[in-house]
XYZ file of C-alpha atoms in Angstrom:
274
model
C -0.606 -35.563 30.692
C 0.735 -36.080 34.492
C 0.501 -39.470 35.794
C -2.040 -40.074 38.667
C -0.578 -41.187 41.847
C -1.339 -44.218 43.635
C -0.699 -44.189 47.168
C 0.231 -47.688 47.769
C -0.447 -48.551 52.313
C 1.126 -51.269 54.052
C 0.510 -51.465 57.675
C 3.223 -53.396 59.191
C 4.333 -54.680 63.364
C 7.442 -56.164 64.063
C 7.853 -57.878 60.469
C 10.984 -56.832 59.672
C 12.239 -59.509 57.867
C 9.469 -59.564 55.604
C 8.308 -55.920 54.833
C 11.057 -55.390 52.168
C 9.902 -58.003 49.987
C 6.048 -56.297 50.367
C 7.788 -52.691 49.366
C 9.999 -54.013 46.533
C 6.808 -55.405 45.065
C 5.643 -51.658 44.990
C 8.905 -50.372 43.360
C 8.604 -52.605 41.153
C 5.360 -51.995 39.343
C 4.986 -51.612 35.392
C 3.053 -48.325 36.521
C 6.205 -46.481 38.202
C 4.308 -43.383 39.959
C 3.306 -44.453 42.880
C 4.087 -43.961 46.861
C 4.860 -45.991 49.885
C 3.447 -45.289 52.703
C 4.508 -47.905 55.577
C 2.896 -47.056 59.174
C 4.811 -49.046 61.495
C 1.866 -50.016 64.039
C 3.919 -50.000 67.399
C 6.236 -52.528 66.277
C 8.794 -53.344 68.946
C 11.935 -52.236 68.357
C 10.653 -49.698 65.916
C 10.828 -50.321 62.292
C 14.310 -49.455 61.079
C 14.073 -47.260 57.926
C 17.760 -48.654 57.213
C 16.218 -52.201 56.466
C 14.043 -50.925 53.542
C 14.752 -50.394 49.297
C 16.157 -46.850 49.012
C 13.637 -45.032 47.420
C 12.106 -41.757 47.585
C 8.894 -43.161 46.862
C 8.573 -44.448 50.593
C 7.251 -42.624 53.405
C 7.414 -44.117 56.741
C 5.025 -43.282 59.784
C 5.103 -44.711 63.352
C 2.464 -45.048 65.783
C 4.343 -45.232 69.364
C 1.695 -47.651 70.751
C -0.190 -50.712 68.414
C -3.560 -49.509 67.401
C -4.056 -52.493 64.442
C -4.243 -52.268 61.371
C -7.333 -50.791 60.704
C -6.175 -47.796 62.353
C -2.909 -48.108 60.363
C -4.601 -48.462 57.168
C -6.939 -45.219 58.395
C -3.815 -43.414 59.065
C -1.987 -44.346 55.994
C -5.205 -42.684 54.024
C -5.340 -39.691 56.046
C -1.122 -39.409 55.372
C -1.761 -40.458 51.484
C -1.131 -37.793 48.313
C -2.404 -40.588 45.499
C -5.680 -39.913 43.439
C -6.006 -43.445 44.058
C -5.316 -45.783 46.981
C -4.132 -49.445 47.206
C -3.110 -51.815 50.224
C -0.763 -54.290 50.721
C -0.004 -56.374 53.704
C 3.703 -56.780 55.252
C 3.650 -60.225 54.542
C 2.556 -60.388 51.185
C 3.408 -58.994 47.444
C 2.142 -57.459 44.044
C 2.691 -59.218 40.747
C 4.380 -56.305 38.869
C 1.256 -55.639 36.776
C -1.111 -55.115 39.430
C -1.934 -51.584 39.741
C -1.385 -50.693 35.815
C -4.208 -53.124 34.927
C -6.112 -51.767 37.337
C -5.286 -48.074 37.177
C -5.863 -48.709 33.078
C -9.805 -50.088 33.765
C -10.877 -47.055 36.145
C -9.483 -44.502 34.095
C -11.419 -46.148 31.114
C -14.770 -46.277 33.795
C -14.761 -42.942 35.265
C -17.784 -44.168 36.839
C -16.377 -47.530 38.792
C -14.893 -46.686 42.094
C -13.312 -49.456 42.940
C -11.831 -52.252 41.059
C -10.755 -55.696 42.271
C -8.995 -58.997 41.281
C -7.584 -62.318 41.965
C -5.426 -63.442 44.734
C -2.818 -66.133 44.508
C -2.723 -68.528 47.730
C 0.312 -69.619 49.284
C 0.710 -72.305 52.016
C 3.549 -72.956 54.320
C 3.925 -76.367 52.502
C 4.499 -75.044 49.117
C 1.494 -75.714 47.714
C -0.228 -72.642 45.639
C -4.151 -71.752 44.445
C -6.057 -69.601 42.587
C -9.779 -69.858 42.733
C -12.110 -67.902 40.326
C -13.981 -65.008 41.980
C -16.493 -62.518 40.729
C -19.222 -59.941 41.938
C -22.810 -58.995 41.699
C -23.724 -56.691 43.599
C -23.552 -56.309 47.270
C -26.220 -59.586 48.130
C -24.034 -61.767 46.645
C -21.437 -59.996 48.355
C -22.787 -60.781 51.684
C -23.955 -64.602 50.768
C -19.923 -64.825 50.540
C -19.214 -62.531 53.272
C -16.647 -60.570 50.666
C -14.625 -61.721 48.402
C -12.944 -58.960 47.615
C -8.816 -59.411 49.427
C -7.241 -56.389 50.784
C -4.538 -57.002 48.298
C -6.205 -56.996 45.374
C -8.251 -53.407 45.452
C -7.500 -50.349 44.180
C -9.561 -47.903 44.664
C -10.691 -44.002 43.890
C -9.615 -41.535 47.160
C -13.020 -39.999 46.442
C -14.557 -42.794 48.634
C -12.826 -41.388 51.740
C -13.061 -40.436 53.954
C -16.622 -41.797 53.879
C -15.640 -45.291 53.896
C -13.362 -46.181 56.797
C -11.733 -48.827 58.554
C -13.772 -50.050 61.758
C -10.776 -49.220 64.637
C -12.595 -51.756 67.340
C -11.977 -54.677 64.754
C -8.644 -56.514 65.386
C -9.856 -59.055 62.775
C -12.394 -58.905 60.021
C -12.203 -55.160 59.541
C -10.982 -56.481 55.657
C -14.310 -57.907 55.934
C -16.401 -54.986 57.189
C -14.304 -52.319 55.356
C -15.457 -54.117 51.728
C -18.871 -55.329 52.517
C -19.594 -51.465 53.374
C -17.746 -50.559 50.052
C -20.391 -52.961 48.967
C -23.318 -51.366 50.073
C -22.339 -47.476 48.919
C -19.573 -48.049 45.975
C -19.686 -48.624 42.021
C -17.242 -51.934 42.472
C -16.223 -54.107 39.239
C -13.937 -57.639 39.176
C -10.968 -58.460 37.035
C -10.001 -61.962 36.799
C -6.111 -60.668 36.545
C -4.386 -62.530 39.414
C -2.294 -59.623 40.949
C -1.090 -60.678 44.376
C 0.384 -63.312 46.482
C -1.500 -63.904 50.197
C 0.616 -66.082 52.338
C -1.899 -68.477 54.379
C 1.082 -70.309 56.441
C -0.813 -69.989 59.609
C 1.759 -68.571 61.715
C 0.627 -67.299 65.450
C 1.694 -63.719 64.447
C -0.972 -63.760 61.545
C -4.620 -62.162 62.172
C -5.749 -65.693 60.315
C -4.274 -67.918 62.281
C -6.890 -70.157 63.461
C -6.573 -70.571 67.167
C -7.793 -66.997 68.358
C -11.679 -68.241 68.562
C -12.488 -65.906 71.055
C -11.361 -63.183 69.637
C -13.163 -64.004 66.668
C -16.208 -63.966 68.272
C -15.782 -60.359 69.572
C -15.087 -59.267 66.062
C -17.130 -61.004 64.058
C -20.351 -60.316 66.580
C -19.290 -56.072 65.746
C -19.563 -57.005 62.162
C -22.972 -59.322 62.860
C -24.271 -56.104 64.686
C -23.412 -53.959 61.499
C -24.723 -55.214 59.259
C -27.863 -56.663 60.556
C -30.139 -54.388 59.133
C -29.116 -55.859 55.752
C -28.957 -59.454 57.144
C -31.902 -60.203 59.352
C -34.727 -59.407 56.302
C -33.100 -62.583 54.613
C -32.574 -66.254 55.679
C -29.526 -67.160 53.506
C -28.246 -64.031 54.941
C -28.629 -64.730 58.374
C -27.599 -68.585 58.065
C -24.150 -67.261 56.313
C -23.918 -64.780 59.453
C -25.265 -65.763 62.413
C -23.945 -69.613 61.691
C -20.623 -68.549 61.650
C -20.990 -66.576 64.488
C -22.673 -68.912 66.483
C -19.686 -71.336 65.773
C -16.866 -69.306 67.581
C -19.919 -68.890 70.045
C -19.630 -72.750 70.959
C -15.917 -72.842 70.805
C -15.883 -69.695 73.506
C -18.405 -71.958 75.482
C -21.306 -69.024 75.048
C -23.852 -70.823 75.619
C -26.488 -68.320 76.220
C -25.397 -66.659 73.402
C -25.671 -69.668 71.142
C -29.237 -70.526 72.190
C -29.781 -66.551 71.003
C -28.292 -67.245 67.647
C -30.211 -70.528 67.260
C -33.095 -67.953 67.202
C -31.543 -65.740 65.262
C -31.424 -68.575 62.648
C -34.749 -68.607 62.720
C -35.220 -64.783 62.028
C -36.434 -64.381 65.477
C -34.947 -61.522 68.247
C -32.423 -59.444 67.959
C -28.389 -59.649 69.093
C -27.377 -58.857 72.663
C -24.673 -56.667 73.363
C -23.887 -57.581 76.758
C -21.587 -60.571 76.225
């Protein structure tokens, strides 16, 4: 019987120094048939293929001009052959068991679509964490808006390309991409720990914490979403429209945040003109 493939995407700009480590975590898998695909989001100078493991298993693409990685994780679907599809960050790495423990569960659940796992935490200062996870359904989902780490999915391709990666989002598309899978997929949990997320907090990382208004932005796309599913139910909306109207304060929105302080209340409906 042939192997399925796993196409294996890992958007990457102007990490150079740390993509290799993120593709030899991919070569490197217990499950060997698998593909690379690496779409070098503008990255200035352009990503040298010379810098990467020689493999035959990775495919590079470029876009000329940064589009973020939700476009470069759209892209690397569109460009993938696998019957399944996986993402890594450039930053980041597989534990070499990752996709075989998962691969082995949805071939043994035809009917799951996606499968997810553990991450381990790294910070800058050595220190490492695992925290227990687990799903229930897409409400419980939301109450924790997602737990589910782009690292640790893999998923079936026959999910796209109905389920996409929002291109306006230049953070929290993660976020919006799983909380839709949420809402339309057959998702199950593995408590296998399978990956390594790096939270050092560097500027050049979508989590570091000093792009508040930024966050706003993105977070108020996801807020607008979703807020047919949010609005019919308080714990909803205080997970939501709390957060929300926190970046709102640090932006100095103040409008905005007496609109959210309604919103806590279930009353009105977001703006989009801020």
């Amino acid at each position: 019987m042939d192997l399925p493939l796993i196409s294996v995407i890992i958007p990457t700009h102007n990490r150079p120094h740390l993509l290799p480590v993120a593709v030899q975590s991919v070569l490197a898998q217990t499950y060997p048939h698998v593909e690379v695909i690496i779409i070098d989001d503008g990255s200035q100078p352009a990503l040298d293929a010379a810098t990467l493991p020689v493999d035959a298993r990775v495919r590079v693409w470029r876009q000329e001009t940064a589009h973020g990685a939700a476009a470069a994780r759209n892209l690397g679907m569109q460009q993938a052959h696998g019957e399944f599809f996986a993402f890594l960050d450039d930053d980041d790495y597989y534990f070499p068991h990752k996709l075989q423990v998962q691969l082995n569960y949805l071939l043994a659940h035809p009917e799951i679509d996606m499968v997810f796992s553990r991450v381990e935490y790294h910070y800058g200062n050595g220190q490492k964490e695992c925290y227990e996870n687990s799903y229930d359904g897409w409400f419980n989902n939301f109450i924790n808006l997602n737990t589910i780490h782009t690292n640790s999915s893999l998923f079936r391709r026959r999910i796209f390309p109905r389920l996409q990666f929002d291109e306006r989002l230049s953070k929290y598309d993660d976020m919006h991409f799983y909380l839709s899978a949420s809402l339309s997929c057959q998702i199950a949990y593995l408590s296998d720990i399978v990956a390594v997320w790096n939270m050092d907090n560097r500027p050049d990382q979508l989590t570091h914490k000093g792009h508040y208004c930024r966050n706003y932005h993105n977070f108020r796309l996801v807020c607008e979403h979703f807020e047919t599913q949010v609005d019919p139910y308080p714990i909803l909306r205080r997970v939501f429209y709390k957060k929300l109207l926190v970046y709102s304060v640090l932006c100095l929105k103040w409008l905005t945040s007496v609109r959210l302080l309604f919103k806590l209340l279930g009353y009105g409906q977001l703006h989009r003109t801020d």
